[in-house]
Coordinates of C-alpha atoms in Angstrom, one line a residue:
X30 CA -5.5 39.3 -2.7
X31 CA -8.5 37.3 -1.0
X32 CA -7.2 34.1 0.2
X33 CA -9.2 31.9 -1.5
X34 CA -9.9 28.2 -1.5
X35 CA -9.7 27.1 -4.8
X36 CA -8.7 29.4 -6.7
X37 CA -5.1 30.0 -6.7
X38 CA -4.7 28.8 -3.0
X39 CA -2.2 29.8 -0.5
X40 CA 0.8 27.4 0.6
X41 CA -0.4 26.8 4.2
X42 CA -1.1 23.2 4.1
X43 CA 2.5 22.2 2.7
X44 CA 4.0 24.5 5.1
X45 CA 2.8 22.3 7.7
X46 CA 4.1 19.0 6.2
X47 CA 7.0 20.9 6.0
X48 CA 7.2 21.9 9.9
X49 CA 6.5 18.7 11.0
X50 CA 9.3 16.8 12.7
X51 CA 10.0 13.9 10.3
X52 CA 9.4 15.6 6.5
X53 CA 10.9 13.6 3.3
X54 CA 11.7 15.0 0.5
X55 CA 9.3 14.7 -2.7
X56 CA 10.0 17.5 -4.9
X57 CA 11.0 15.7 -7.9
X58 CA 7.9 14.8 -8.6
X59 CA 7.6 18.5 -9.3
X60 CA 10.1 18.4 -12.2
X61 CA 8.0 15.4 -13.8
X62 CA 4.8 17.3 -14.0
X63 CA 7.4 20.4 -15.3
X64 CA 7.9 18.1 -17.9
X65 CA 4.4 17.5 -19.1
X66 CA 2.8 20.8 -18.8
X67 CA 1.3 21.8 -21.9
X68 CA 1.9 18.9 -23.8
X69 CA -0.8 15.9 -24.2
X70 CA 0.5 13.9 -21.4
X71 CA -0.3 16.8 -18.8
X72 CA -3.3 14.3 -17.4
X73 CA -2.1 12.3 -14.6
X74 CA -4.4 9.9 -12.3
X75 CA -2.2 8.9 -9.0
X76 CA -4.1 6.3 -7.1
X77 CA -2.6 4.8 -3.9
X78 CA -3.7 3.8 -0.4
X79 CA -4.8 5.6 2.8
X80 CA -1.7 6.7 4.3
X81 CA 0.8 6.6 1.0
X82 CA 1.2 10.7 1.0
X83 CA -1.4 11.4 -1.6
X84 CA -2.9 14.6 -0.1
X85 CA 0.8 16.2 1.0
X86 CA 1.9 15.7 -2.7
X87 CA -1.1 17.0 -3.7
X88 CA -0.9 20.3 -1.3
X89 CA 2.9 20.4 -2.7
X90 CA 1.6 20.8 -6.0
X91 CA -1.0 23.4 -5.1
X92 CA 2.3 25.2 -3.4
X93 CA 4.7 25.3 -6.0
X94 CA 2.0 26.6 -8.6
X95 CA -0.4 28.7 -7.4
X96 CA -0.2 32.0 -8.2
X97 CA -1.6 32.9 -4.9
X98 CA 1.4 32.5 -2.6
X99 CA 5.0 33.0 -2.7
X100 CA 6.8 29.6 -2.0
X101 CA 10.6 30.2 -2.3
X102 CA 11.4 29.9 1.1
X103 CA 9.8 26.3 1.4
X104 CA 11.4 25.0 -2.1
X105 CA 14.8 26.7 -2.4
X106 CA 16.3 24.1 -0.4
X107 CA 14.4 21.2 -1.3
X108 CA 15.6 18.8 -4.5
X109 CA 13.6 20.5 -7.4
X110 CA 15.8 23.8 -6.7
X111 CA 18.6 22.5 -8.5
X112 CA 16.6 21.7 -11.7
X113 CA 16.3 24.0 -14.6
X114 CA 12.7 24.1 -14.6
X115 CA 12.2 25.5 -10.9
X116 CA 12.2 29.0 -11.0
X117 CA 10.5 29.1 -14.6
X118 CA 7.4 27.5 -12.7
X119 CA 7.9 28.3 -9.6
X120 CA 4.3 30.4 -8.4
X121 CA 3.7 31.3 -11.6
X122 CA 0.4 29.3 -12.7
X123 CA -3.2 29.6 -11.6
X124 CA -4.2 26.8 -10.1
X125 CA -7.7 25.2 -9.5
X126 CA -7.9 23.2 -6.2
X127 CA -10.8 20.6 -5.7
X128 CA -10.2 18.5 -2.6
X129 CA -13.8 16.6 -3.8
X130 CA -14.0 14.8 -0.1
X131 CA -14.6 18.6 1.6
X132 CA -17.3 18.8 -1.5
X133 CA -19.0 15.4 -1.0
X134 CA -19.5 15.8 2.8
X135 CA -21.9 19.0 2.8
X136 CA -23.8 17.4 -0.1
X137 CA -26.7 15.2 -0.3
X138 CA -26.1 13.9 -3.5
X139 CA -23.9 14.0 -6.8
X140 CA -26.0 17.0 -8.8
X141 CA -26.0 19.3 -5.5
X142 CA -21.7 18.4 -5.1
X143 CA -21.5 19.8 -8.8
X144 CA -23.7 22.9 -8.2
X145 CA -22.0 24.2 -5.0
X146 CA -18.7 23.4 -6.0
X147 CA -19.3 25.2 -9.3
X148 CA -20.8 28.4 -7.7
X149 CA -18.1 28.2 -5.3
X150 CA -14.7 28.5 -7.7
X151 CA -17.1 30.8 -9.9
X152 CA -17.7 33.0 -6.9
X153 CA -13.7 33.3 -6.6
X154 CA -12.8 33.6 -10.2
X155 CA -15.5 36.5 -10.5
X156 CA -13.5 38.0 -7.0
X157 CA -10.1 37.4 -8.8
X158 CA -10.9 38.1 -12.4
X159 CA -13.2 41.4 -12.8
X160 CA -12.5 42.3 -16.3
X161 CA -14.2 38.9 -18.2
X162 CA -18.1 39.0 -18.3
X163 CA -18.9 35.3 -18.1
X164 CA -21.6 33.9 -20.6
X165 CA -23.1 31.6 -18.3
X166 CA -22.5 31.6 -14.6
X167 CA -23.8 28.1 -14.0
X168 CA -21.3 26.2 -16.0
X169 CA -17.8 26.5 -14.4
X170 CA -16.1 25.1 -17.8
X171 CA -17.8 28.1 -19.8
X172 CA -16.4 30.5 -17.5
X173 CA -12.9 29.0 -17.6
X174 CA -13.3 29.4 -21.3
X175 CA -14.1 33.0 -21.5
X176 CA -11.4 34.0 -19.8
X177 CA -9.4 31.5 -21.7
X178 CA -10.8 33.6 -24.9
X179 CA -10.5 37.0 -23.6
X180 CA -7.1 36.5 -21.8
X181 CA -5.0 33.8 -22.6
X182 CA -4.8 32.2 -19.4
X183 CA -4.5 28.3 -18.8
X184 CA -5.1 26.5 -15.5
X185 CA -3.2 24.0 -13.4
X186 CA -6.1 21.4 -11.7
X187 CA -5.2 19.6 -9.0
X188 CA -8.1 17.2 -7.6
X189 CA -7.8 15.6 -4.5
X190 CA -9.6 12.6 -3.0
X191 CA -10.9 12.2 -6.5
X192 CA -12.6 9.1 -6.2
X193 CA -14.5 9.8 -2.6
X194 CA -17.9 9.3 -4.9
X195 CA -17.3 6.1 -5.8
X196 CA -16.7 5.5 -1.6
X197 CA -19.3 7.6 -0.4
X198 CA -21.9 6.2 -3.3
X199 CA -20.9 3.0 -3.9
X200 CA -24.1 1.8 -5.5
X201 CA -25.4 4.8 -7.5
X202 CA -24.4 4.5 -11.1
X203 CA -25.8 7.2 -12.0
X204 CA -24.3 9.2 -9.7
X205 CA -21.3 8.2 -10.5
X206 CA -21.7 8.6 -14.6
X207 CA -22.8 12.1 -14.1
X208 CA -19.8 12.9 -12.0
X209 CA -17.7 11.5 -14.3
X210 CA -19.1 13.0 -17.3
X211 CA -18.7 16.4 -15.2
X212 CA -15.0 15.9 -15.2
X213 CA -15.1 15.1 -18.7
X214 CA -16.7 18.0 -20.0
X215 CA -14.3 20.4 -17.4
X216 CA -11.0 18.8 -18.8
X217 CA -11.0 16.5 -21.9
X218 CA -9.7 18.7 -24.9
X219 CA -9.8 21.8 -23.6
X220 CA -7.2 23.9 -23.9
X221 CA -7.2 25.9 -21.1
X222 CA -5.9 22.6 -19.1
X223 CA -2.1 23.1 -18.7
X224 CA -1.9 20.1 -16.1
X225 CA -4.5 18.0 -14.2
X226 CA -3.3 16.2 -11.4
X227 CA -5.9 13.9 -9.8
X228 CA -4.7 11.8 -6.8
X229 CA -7.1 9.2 -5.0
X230 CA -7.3 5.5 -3.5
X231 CA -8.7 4.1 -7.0
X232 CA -8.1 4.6 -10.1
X233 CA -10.4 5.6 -12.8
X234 CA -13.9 3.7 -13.1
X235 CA -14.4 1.9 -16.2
X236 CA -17.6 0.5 -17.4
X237 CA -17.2 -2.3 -19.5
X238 CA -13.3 -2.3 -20.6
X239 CA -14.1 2.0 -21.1
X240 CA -13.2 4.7 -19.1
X241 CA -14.7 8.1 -19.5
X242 CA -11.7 9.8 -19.1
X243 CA -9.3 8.1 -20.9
X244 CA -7.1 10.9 -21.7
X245 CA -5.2 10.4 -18.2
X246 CA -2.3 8.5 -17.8
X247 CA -2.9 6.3 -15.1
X248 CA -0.7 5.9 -12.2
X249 CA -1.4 2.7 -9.8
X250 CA 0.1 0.3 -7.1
X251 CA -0.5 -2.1 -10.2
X252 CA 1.2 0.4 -12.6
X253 CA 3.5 2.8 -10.8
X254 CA 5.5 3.7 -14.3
X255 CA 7.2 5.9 -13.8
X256 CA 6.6 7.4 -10.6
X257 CA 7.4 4.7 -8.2
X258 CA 9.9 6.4 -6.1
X259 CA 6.7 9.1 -5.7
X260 CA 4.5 6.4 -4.6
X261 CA 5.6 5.9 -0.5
X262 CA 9.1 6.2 1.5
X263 CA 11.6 4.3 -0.6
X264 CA 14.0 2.1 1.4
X265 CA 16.8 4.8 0.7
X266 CA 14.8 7.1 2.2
X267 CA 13.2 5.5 5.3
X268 CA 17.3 4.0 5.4
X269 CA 18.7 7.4 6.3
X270 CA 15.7 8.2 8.9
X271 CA 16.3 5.4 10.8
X272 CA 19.7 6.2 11.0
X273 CA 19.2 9.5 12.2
X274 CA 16.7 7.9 15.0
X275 CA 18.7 5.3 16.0
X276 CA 15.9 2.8 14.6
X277 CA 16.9 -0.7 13.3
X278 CA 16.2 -0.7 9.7
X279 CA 15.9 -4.4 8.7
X280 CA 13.0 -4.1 11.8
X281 CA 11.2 -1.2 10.0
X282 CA 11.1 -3.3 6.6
X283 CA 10.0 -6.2 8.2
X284 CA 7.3 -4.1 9.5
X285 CA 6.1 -1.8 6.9
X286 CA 8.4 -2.7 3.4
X287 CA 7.5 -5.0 0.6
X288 CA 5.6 -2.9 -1.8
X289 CA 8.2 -3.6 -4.6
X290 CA 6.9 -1.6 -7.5
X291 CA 9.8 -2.6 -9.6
X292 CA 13.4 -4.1 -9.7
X293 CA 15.0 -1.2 -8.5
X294 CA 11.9 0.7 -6.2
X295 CA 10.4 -1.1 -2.8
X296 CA 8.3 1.4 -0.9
X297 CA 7.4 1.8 2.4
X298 CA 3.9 3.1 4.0
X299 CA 5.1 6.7 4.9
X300 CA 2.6 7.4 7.9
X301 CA 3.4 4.2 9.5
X302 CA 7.1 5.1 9.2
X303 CA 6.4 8.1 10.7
X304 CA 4.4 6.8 13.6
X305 CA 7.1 4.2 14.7
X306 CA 10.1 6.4 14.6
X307 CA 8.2 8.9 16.6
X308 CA 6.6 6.5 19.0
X309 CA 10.3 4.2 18.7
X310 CA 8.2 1.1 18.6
X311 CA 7.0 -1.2 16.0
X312 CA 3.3 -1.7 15.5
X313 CA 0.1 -1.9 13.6
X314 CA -0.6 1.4 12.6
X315 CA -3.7 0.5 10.4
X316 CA -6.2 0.2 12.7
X317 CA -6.1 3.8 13.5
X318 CA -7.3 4.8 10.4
X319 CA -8.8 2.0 8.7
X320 CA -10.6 -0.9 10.8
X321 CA -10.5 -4.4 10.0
X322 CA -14.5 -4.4 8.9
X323 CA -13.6 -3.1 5.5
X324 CA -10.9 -5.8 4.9
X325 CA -12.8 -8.6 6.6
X326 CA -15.7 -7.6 4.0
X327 CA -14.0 -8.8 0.8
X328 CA -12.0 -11.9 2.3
X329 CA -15.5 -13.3 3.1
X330 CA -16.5 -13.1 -0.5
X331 CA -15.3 -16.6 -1.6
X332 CA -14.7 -16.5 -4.9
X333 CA -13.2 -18.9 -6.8
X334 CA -12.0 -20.2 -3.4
X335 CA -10.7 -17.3 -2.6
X336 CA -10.1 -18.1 1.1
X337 CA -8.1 -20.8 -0.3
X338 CA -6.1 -18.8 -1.8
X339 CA -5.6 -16.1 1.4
X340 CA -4.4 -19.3 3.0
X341 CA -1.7 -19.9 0.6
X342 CA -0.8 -15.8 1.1
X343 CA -0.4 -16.6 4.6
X344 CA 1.5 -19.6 4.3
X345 CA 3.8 -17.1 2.1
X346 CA 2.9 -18.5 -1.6
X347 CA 1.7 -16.1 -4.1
X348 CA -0.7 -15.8 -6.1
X349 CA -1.4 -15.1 -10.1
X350 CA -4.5 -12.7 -11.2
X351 CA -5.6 -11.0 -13.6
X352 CA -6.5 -7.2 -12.8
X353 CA -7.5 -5.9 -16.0
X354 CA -10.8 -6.7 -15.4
X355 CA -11.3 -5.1 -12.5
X356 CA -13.6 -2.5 -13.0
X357 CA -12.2 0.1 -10.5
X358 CA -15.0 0.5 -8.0
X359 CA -15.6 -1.4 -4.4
X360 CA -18.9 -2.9 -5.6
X361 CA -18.3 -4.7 -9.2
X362 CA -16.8 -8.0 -8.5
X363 CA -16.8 -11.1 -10.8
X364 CA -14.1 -13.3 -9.5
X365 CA -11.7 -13.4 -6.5
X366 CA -9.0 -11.2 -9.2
X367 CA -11.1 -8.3 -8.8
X368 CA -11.4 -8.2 -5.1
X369 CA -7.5 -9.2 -4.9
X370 CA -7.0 -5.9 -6.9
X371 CA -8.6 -3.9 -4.8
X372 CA -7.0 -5.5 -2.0
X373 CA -4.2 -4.2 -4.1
X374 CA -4.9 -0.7 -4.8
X375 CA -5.7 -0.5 -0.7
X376 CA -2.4 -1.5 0.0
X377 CA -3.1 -5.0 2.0
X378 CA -1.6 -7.2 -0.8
X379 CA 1.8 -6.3 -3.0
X380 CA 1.7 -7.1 -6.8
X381 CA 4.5 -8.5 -8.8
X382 CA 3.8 -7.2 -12.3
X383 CA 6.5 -9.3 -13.5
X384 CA 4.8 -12.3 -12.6
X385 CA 1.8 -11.0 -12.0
X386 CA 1.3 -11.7 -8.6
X387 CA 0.2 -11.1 -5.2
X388 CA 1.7 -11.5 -1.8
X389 CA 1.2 -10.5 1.3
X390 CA 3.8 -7.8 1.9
X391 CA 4.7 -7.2 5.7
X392 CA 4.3 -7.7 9.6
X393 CA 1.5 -4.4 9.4
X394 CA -0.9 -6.0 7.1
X395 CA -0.3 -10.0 7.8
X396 CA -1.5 -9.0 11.4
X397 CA -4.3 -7.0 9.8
X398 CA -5.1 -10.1 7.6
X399 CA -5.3 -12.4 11.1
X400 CA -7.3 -9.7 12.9
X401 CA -9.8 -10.0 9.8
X402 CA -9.7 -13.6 10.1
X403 CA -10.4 -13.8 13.9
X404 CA -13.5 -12.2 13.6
X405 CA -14.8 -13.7 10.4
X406 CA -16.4 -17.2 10.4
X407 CA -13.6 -19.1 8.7
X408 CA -14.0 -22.2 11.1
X409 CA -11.2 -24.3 11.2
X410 CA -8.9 -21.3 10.0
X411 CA -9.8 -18.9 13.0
X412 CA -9.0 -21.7 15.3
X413 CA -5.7 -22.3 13.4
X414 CA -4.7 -19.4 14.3
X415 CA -5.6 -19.1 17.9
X416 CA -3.8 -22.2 17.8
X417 CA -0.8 -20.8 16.7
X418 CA 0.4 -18.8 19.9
X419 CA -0.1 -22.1 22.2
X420 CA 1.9 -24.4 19.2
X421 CA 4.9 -21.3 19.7
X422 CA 4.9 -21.7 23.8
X423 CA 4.5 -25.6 23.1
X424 CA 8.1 -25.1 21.0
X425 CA 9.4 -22.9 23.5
X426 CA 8.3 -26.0 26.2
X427 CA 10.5 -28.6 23.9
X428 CA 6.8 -30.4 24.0
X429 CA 7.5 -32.2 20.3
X430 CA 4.1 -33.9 20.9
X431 CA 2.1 -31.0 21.2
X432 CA 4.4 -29.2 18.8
X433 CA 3.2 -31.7 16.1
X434 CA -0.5 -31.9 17.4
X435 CA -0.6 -28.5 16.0
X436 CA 1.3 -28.4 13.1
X437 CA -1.5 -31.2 12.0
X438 CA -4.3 -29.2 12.4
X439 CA -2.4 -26.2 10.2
X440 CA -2.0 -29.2 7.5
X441 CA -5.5 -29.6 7.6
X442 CA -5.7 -25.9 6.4
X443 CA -2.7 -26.1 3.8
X444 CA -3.8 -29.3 2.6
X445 CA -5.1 -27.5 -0.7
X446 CA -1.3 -26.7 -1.5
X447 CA 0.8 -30.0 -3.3
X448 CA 1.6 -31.4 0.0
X449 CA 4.3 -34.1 -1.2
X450 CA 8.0 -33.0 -0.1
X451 CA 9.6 -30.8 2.4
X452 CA 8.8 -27.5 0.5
X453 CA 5.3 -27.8 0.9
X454 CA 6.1 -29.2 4.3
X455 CA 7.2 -25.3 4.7
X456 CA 3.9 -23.3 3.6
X457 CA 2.8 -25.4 6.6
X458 CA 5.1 -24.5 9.2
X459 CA 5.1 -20.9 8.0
X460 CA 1.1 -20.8 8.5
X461 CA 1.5 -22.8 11.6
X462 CA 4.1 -20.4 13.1
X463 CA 2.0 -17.4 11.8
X464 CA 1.2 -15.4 14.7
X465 CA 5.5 -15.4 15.6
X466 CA 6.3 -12.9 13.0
X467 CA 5.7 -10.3 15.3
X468 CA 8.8 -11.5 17.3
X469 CA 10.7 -13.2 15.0
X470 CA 12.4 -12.8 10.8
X471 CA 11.6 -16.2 9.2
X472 CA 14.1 -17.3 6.8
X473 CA 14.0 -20.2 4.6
X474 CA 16.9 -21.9 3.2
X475 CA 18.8 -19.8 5.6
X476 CA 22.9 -20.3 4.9
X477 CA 24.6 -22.0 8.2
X478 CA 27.6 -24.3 8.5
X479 CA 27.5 -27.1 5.5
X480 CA 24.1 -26.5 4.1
X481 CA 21.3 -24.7 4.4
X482 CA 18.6 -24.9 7.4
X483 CA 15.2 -25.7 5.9
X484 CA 13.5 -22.6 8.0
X485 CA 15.4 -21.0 10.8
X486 CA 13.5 -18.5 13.4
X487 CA 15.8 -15.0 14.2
X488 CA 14.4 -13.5 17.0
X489 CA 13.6 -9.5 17.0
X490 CA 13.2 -9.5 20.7
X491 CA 13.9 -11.7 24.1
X492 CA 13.1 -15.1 22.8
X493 CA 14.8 -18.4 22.0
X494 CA 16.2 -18.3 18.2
X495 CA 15.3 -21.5 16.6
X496 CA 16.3 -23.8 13.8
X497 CA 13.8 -25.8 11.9
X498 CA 15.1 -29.2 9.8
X499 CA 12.2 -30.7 7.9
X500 CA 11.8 -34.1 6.2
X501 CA 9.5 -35.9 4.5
X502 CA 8.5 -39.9 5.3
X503 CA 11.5 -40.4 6.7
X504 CA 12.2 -39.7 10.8
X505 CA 12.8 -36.7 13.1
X506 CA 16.1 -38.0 14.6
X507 CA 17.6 -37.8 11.3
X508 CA 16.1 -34.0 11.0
X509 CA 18.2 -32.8 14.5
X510 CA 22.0 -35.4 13.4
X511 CA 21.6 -33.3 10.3
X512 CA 21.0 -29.6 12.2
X513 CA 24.2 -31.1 14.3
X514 CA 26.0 -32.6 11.4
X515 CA 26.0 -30.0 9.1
X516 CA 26.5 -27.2 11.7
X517 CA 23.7 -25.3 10.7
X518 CA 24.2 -23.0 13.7
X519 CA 27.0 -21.5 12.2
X520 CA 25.7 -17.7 11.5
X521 CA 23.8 -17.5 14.5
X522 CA 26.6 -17.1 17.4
X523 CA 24.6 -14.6 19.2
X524 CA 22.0 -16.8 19.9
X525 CA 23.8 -20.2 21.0
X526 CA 22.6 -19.5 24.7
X527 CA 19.0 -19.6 23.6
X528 CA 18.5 -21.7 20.7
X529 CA 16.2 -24.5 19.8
X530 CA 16.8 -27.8 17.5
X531 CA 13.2 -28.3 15.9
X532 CA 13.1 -31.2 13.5
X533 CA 9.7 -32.2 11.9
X534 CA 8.6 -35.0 9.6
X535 CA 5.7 -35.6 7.6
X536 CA 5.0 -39.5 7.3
X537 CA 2.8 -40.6 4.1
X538 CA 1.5 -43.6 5.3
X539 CA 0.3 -43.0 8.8
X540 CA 0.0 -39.2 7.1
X541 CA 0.7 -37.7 10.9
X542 CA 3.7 -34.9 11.6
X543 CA 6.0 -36.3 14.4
X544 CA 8.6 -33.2 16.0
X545 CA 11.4 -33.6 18.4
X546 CA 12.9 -30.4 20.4
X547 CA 16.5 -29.9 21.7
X548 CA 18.1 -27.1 23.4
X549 CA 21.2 -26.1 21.6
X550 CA 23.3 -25.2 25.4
X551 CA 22.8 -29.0 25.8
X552 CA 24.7 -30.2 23.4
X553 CA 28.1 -30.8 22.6
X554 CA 29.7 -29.7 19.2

């Protein structure tokens, strides 16, 4: 047998994710799509970000099916062994695969894609399949009926990079219709389609509240049901490989955790994972792959006041949209919900769909979020920022005066949130404080002695832990008796010979931020 392509490809691609050093196991997702084969849920749309394991899933897939390989040795010990379905399945489909990306780049536009990808599966099938005279050579879902007709055979698609198009034309409409109307006449009601897996960054385009192929269940960041342990590393998972590398956990979810698809599932982003337990360091993997451009694009479109609403992100609020209106494309946008659902779908914001919701998720994309902001021309908000590393060596100083000089220009910025009590107090100290979460966990309301500390500072590396006591109209000497008082230290033993008494008041009146600093060692308890 010819090794082909597309056409009932070999395993090679999985085998590498397989070799590689750090490889977690996926296969279950192979007994879901068991489960669906043949039956009218056997269309499945999985869109996630750049980096989220899309194209290994999809080469697993292409693995386990195809006809064109023999893949015992790489599943027999993996998960999906042990389930009743394996061996029934197991190499014994043909499989179509369309990586659309490889298509798109050799192509000058849409109606040339379609005409050299369809000579180029035909030219295989043709190789593969000698005894079926085709009626029409030109039109690749003809072909795959007549041997449907004259054989009996059905076909497992799997479509890679699915959406490229709608990256790689942006603007062309009709581009993009005829594409999708391509897909639609290959795969809606035909019955030679025992599964079609598509897997991309967006999910389907709609126009209007349509979609032209609305027989796929779609599978999302905003709707993972019900394959959110498929979706990234689960905590579970990414929990066992840092033990085995000797990698501090709650350090890697600070990082790269946060994506909580559900009650029960929180992902991680895999390559990032990867990246930091090979390199044994924590850091921005993003701007490898992605560069800030793209994110600072869509933060600069103010709807709504939507830089308002960033702000509140970064001061750790969240915020409610809507994202059924979002038409699935990187060009349609009406209102600040359809750019933070795409924000979304890339993976820089988590969504709540309890509450419907979005936050910003971890250390990786908040720092991607301040690159973004540094180079935009957000005014006031760029300099905020910049001013956040002097306020944190001002702390580190015990300078209360300067401390508070900069805490007032970050109220200036959060003074679109309700800024009437110590809460609110917080969203500003937290976007004050922003560009410490690379050192330090912030916890608020965290449980020491006979209370709880209003924000307290845990430090990831060699710097001063610190405790934060914030009132509102009344005085900062009452802010560090209480911190004393109430022994809010307790909990934090480790760091007693570098810790920091921060308290911070917010008067109404003269509407100015007043902070006094202690050093813990000086004190006597």
């Amino acid at each position: 047998m010819m090794n082909n392509s597309y056409w009932n490809p070999d395993n090679e691609d999985f085998k590498i994710s397989c070799n590689g050093k750090i490889y977690v196991d996926k296969s279950m997702l192979i007994d879901y799509t068991n489960s669906i084969l043949h039956t009218p849920e056997r269309f499945i749309c999985v869109s996630r970000p750049r980096r989220f394991g899309k194209s290994t899933d999809a080469n697993m897939l292409v693995a386990y099916y195809s006809k064109g390989c023999d893949s015992k040795a790489l599943f027999d010990h993996l998960k999906i062994a042990h389930r009743d379905s394996y061996k029934k399945h197991l190499n014994k489909h043909h499989v179509i695969y369309l990586n659309m990306q490889s298509f798109v780049s050799n192509q000058e536009n849409i109606q040339e894609m379609i005409k050299f990808l369809t000579s180029q599966v035909i030219l295989e099938l043709k190789t593969e399949i000698s005894d079926v005279q085709f009626q029409d050579e030109t039109k690749l879902r003809l072909c795959l009926e007549d041997i449907y007709r004259y054989k009996g055979e059905k076909f497992v698609f799997i479509i890679d990079e699915w959406d490229c198009i709608f990256r790689e034309f942006p603007n062309d409409l009709n581009s993009q219709k005829v594409y999708l109307d391509f897909l639609r006449d290959l795969l809606k009601d035909k019955k030679y389609v025992s599964l079609a897996y598509m897997t991309g960054i967006l999910p389907i385009k709609k126009y209007g509240t349509h979609s032209a192929l609305n027989m796929f269940k779609e599978i999302s960041m905003i709707n993972p049901t019900p394959m959110e342990k498929f979706m990234g590393f689960t905590k579970e998972e990414v929990k066992k490989l840092c033990e085995e590398y000797q990698i501090d956990f709650d350090e890697m979810k600070a990082w790269y955790d946060g994506y909580h698809l559900n009650k029960e599932v929180s992902i991680l982003s895999p390559r990032s994972v990867v990246f930091s337990l090979m390199d044994r360091k924590f850091k921005n993997y993003w701007a490898s792959t992605e560069t800030y451009e793209s994110l600072k694009v869509y933060i600069d479109m103010n709807f709504d006041g939507l830089r308002d609403d960033i702000i509140k992100l970064l001061a750790r609020k969240r915020v409610i949209i809507n994202p059924s209106k979002f038409q699935n494309d990187m060009t349609t946008f009406q209102s600040k919900d359809d750019v933070f659902t795409l924000l979304v779908h890339l993976g820089y914001l988590g969504y709540d769909e309890e509450t419907s919701e979005v936050y910003i998720p971890n250390n990786e994309v908040v720092e991607s979020f301040v690159n973004s902001i540094e180079d935009s021309n957000w005014g006031p908000v760029s300099e905020s920022l910049r001013n956040s590393m002097n306020l944190i060596q001002a702390t580190y100083a015990c300078d209360g005066e300067q401390v508070a000089e900069y805490i007032e220009k970050a109220h200036l910025e959060t003074s679109i949130l309700q800024y009437n009590d110590e809460n609110a107090l917080a969203y500003t100290i937290y976007l004050a404080y922003i560009m410490a979460r690379n050192d330090y966990t912030m916890v608020r309301e965290f449980p020491g002695g006979k209370g709880f500390a209003d924000v307290v500072f845990i430090p990831r590396y060699d710097k001063p832990a610190m405790i934060i006591e914030l009132k509102y109209d009344k005085d900062v000497d009452t802010a560090i008796k209480q911190i004393k008082d109430k022994k809010y230290f307790f909990g934090l033993e480790k760091y007693l010979d570098n810790l920091l008494l921060v308290g911070i008041n917010y008067d109404k009146e003269t509407k100015k931020h007043t902070c006094m600093i202690e050093k813990y060692s000086n004190q006597k308890n």
